[in-house]
PDB file of N, CA and C in Angstrom:
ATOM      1  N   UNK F   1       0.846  -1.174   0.000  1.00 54.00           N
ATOM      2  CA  UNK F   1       0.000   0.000   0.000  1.00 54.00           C
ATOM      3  C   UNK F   1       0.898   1.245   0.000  1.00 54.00           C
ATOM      4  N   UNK F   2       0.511   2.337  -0.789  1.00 59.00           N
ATOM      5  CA  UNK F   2       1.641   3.467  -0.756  1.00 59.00           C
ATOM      6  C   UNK F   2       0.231   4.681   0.072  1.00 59.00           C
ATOM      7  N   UNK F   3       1.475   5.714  -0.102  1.00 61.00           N
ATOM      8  CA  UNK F   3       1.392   6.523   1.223  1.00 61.00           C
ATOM      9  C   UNK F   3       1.265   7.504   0.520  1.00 61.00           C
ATOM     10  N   UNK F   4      -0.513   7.965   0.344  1.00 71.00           N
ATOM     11  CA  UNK F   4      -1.532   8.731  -0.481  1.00 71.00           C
ATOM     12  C   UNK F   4      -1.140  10.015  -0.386  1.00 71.00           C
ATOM     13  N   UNK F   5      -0.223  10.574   0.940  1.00 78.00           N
ATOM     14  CA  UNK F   5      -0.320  12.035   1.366  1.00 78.00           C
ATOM     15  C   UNK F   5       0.280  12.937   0.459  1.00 78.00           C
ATOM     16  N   UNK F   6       0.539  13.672   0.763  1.00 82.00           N
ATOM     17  CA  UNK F   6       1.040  15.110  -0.166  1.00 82.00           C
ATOM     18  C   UNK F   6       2.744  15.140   0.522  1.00 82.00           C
ATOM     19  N   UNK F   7       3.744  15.243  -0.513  1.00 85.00           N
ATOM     20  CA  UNK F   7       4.833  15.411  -0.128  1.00 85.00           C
ATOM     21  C   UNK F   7       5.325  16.955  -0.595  1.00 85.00           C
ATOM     22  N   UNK F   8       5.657  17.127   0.312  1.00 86.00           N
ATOM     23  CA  UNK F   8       6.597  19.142  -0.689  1.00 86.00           C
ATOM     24  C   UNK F   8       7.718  18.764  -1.427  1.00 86.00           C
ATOM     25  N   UNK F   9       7.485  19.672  -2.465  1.00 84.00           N
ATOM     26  CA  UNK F   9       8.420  19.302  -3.704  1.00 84.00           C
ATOM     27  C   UNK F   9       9.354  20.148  -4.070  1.00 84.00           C
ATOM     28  N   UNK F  10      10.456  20.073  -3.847  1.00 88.00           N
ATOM     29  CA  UNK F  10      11.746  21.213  -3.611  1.00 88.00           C
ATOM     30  C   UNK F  10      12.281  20.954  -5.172  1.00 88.00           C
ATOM     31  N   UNK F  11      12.268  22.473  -5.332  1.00 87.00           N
ATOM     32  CA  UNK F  11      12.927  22.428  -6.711  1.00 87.00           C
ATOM     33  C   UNK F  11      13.529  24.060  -6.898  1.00 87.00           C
ATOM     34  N   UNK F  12      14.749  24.175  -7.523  1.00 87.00           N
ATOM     35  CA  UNK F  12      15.293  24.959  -7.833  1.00 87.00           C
ATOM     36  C   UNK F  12      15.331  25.775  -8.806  1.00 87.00           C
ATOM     37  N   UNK F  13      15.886  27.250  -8.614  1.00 86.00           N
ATOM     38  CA  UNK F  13      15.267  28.370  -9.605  1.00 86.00           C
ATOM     39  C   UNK F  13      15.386  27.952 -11.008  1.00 86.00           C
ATOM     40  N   UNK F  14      16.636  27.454 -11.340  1.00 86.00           N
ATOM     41  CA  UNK F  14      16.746  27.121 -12.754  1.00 86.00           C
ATOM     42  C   UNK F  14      15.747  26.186 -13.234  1.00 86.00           C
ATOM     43  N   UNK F  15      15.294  25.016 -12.624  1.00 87.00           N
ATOM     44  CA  UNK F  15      14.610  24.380 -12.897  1.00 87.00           C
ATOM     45  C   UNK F  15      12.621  25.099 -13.079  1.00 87.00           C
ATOM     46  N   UNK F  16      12.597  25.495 -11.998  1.00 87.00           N
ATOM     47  CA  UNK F  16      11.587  26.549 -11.644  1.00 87.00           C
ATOM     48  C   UNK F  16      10.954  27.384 -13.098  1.00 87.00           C
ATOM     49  N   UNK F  17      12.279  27.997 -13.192  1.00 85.00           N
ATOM     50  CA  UNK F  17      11.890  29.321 -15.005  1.00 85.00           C
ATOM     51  C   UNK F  17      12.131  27.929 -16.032  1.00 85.00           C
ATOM     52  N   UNK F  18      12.524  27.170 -15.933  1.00 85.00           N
ATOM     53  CA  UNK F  18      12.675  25.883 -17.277  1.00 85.00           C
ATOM     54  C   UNK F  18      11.357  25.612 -17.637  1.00 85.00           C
ATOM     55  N   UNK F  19      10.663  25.211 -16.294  1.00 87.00           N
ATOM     56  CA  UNK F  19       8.731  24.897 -16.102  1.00 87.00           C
ATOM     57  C   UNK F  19       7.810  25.580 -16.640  1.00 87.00           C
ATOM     58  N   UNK F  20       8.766  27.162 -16.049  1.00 88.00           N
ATOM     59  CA  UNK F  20       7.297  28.118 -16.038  1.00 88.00           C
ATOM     60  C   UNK F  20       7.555  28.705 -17.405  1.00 88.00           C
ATOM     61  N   UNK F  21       9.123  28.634 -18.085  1.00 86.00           N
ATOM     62  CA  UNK F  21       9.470  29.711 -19.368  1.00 86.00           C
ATOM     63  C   UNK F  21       8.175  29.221 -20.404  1.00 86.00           C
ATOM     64  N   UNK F  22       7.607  27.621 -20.799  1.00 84.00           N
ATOM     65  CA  UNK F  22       6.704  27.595 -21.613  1.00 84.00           C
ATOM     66  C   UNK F  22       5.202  27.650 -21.569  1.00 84.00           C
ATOM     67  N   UNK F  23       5.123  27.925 -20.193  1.00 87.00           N
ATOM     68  CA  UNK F  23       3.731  28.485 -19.942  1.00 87.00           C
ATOM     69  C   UNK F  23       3.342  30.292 -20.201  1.00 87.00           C
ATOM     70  N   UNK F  24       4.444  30.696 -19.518  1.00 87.00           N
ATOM     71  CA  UNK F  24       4.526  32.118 -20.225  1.00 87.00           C
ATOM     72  C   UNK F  24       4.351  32.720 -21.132  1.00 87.00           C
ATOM     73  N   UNK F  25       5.383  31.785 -21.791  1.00 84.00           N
ATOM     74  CA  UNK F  25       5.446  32.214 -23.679  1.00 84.00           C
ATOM     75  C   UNK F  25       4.001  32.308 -24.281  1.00 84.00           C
ATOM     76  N   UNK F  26       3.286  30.679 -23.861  1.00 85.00           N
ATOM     77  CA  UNK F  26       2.070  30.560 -24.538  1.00 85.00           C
ATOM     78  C   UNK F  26       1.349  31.640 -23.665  1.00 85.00           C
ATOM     79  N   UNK F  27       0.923  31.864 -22.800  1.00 87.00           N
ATOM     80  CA  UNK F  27       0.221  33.290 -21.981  1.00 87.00           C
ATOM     81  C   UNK F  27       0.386  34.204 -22.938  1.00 87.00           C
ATOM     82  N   UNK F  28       2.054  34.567 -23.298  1.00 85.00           N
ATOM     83  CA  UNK F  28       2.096  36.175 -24.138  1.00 85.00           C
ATOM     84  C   UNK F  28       1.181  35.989 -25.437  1.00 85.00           C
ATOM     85  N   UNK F  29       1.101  34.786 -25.895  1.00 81.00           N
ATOM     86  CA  UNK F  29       1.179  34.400 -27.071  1.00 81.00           C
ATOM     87  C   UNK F  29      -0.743  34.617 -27.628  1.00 81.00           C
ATOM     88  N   UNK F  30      -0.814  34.196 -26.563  1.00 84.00           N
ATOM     89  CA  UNK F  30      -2.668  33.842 -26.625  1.00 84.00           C
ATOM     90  C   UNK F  30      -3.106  35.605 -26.362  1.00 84.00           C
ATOM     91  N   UNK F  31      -2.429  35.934 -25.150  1.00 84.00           N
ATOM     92  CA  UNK F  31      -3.033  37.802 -24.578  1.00 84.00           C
ATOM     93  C   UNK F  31      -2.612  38.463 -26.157  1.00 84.00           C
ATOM     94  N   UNK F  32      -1.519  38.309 -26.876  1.00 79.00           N
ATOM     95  CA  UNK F  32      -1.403  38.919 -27.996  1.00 79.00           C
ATOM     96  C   UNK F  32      -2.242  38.570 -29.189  1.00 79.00           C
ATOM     97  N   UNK F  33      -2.462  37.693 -29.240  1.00 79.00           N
ATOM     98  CA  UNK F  33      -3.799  37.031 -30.209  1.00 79.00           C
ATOM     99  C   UNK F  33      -4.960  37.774 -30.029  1.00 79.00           C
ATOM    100  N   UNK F  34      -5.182  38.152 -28.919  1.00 81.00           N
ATOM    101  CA  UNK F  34      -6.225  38.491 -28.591  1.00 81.00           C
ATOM    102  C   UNK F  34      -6.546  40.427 -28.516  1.00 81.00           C
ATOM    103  N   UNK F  35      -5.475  40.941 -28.269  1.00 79.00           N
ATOM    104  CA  UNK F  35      -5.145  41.942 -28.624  1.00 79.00           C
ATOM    105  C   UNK F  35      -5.143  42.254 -30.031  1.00 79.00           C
ATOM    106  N   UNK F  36      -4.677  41.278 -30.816  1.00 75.00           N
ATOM    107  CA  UNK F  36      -4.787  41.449 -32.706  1.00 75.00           C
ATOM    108  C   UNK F  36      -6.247  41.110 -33.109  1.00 75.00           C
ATOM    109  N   UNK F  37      -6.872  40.583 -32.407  1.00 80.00           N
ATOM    110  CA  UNK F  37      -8.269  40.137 -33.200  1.00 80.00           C
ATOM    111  C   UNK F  37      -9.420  41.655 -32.944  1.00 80.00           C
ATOM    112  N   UNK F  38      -8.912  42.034 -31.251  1.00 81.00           N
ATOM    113  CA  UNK F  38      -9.714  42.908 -30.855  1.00 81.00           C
ATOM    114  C   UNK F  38      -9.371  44.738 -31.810  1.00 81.00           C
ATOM    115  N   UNK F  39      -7.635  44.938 -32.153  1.00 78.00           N
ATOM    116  CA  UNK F  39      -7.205  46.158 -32.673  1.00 78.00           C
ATOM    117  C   UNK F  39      -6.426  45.382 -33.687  1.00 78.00           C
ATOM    118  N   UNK F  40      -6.765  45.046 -34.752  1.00 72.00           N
ATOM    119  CA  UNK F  40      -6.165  44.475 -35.779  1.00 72.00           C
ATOM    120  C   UNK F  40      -4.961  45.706 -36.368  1.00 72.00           C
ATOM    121  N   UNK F  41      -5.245  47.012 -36.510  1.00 75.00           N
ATOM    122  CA  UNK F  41      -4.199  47.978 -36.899  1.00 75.00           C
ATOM    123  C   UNK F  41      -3.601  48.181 -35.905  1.00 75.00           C
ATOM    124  N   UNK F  42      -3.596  48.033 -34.992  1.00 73.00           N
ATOM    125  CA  UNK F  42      -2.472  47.967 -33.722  1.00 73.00           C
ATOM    126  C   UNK F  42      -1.424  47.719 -33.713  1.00 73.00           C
ATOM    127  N   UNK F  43      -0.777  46.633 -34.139  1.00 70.00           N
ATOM    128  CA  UNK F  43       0.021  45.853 -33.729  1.00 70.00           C
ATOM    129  C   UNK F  43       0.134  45.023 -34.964  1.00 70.00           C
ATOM    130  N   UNK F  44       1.683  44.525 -35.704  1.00 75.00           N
ATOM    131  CA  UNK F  44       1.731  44.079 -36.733  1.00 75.00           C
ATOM    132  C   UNK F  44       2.907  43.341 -36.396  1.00 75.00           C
ATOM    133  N   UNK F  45       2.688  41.470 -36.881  1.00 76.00           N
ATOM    134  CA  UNK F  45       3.656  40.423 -37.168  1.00 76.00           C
ATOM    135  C   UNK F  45       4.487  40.233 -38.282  1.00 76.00           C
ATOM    136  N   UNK F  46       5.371  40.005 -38.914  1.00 84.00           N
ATOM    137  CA  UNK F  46       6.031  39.588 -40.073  1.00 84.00           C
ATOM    138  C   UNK F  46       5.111  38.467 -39.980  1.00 84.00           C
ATOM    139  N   UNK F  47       5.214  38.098 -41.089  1.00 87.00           N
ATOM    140  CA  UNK F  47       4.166  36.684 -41.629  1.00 87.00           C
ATOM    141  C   UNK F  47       5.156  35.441 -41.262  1.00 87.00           C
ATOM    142  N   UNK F  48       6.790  35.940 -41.608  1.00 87.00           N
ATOM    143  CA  UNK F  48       7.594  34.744 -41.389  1.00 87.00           C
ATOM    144  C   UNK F  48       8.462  35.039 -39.967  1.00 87.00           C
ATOM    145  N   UNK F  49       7.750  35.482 -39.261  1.00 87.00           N
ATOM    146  CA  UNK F  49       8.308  35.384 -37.895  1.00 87.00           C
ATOM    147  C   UNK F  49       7.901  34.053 -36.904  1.00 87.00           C
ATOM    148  N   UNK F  50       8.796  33.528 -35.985  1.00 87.00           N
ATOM    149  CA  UNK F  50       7.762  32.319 -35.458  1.00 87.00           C
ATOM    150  C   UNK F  50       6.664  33.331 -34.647  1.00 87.00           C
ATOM    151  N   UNK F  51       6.856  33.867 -34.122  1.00 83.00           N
ATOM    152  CA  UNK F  51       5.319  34.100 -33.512  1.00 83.00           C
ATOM    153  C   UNK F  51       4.181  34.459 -33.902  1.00 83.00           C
ATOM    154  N   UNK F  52       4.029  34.753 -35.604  1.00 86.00           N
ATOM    155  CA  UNK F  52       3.370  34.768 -36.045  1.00 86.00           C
ATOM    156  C   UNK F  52       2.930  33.090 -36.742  1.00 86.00           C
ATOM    157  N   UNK F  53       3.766  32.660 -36.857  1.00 88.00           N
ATOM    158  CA  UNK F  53       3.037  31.229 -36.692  1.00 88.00           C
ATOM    159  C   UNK F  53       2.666  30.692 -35.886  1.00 88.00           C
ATOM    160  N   UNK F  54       2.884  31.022 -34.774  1.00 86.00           N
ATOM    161  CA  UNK F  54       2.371  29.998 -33.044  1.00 86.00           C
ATOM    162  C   UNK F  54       0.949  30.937 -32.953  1.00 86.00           C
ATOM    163  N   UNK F  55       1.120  32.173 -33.644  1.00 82.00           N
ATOM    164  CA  UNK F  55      -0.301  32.950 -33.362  1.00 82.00           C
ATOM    165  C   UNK F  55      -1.684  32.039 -34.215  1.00 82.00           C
ATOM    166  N   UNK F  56      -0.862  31.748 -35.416  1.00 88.00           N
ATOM    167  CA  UNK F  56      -1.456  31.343 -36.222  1.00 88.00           C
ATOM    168  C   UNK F  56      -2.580  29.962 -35.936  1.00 88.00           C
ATOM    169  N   UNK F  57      -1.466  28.875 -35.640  1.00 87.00           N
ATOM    170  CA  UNK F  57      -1.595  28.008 -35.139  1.00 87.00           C
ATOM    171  C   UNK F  57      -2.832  28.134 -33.615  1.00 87.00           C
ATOM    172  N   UNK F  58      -2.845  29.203 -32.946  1.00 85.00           N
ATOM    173  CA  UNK F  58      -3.413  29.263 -31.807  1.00 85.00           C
ATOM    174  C   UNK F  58      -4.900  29.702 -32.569  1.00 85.00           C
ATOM    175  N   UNK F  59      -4.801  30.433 -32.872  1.00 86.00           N
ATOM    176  CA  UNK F  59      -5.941  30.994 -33.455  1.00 86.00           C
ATOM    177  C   UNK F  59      -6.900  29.427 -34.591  1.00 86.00           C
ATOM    178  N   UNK F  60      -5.773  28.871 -34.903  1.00 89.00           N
ATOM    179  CA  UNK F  60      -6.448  27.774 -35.956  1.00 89.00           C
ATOM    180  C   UNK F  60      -7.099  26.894 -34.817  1.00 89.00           C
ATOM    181  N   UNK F  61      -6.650  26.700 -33.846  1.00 88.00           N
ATOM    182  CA  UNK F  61      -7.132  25.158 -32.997  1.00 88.00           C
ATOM    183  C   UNK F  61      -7.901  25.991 -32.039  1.00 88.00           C
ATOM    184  N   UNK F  62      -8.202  27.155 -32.261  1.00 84.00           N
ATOM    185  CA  UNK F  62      -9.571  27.623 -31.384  1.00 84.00           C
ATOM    186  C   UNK F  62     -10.565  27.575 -31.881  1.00 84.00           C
ATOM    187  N   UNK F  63     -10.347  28.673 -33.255  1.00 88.00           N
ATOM    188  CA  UNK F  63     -11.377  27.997 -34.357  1.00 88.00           C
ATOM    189  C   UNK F  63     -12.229  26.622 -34.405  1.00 88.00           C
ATOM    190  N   UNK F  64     -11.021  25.187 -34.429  1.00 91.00           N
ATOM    191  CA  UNK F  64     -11.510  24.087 -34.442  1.00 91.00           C
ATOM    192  C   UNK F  64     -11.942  23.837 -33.535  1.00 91.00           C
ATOM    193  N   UNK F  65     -12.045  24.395 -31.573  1.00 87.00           N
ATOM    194  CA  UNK F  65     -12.430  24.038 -30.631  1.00 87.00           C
ATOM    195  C   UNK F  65     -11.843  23.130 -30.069  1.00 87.00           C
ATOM    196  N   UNK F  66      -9.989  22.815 -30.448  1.00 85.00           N
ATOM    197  CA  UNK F  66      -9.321  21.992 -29.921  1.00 85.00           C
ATOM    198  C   UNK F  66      -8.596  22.701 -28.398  1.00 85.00           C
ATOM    199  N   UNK F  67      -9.302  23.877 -28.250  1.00 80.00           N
ATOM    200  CA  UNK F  67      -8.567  24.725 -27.317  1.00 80.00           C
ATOM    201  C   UNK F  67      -9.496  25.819 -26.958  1.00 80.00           C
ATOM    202  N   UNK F  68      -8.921  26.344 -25.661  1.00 77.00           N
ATOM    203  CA  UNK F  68     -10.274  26.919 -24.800  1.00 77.00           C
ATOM    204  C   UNK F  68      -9.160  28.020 -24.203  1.00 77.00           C
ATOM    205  N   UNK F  69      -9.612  29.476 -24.438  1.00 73.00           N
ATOM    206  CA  UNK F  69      -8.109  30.334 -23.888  1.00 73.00           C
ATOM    207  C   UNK F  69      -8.970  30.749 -22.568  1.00 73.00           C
ATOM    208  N   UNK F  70      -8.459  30.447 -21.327  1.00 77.00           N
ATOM    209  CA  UNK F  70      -8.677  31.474 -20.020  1.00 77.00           C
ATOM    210  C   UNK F  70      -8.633  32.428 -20.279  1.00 77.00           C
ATOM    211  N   UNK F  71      -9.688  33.384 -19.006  1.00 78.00           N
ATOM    212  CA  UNK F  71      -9.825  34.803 -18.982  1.00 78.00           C
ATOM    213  C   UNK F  71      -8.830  35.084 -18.272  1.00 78.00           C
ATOM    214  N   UNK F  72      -8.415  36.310 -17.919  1.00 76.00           N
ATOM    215  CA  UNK F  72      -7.659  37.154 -16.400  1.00 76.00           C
ATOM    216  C   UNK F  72      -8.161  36.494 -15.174  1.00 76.00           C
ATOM    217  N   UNK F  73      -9.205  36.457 -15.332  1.00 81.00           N
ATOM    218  CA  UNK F  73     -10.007  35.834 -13.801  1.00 81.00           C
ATOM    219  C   UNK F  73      -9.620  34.869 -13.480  1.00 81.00           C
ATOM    220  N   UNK F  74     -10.250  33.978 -14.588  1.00 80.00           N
ATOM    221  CA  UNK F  74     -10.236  32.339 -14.446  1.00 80.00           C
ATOM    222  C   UNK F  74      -8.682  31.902 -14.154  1.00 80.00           C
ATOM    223  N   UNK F  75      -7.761  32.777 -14.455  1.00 76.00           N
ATOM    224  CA  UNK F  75      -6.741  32.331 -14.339  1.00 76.00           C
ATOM    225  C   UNK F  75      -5.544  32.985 -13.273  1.00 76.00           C
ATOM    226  N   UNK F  76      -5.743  34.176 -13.175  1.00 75.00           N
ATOM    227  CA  UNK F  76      -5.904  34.960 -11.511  1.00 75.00           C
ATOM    228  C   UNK F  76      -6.388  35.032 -10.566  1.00 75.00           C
ATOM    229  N   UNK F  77      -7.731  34.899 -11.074  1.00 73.00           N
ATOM    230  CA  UNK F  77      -8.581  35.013  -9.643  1.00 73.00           C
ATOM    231  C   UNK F  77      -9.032  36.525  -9.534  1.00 73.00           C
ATOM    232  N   UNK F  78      -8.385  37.262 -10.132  1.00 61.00           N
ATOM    233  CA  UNK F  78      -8.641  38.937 -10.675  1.00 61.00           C
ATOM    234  C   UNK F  78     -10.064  39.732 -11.034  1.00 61.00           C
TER     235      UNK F  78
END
C-alpha cells in the first residue's frame, strides 16, 4: 500500500523558469492574439516570424475548438 499524502516538492530556480518559461510564452502568445483580433491595426507580425506562426496556429485550434483560452479571472482570480 503506498502513502496517499502530499509530499513538498523542492525544486530549484533554474529548474523553476525551465517549467514556467513555456507556460509564459504561450500566456504572451494567446493575450497577444487576442489583442490582434480585438485592434487588428495595432500591432503588426512579419508573416515569417515564429510568432506569427504559433499565433497562427493558436488561433487555428480555437477555431476548431481543440482549445479553450482562459480569462484574467479564471486564471488569476482577478
Amino acid at each position: 500500500m503506498t502513502d496517499q499524502t502530499s509530499q513538498p516538492v523542492i525544486i530549484n530556480s533554474r529548474d523553476l523558469a525551465s517549467l514556467l518559461e513555456p507556460l509564459i510564452r504561450r500566456v504572451v502568445r494567446e493575450e497577444l492574439a487576442q489583442v490582434i483580433s480585438r485592434r487588428p491595426g495595432i500591432f503588426y507580425l512579419a508573416p515569417d516570424s515564429p510568432l506569427h506562426d504559433d499565433m497562427v496556429e493558436i488561433l487555428n485550434r480555437k477555431i476548431q475548438g481543440e482549445i479553450r483560452l482562459y480569462s484574467q479571472t479564471e486564471i488569476w482570480g482577478e
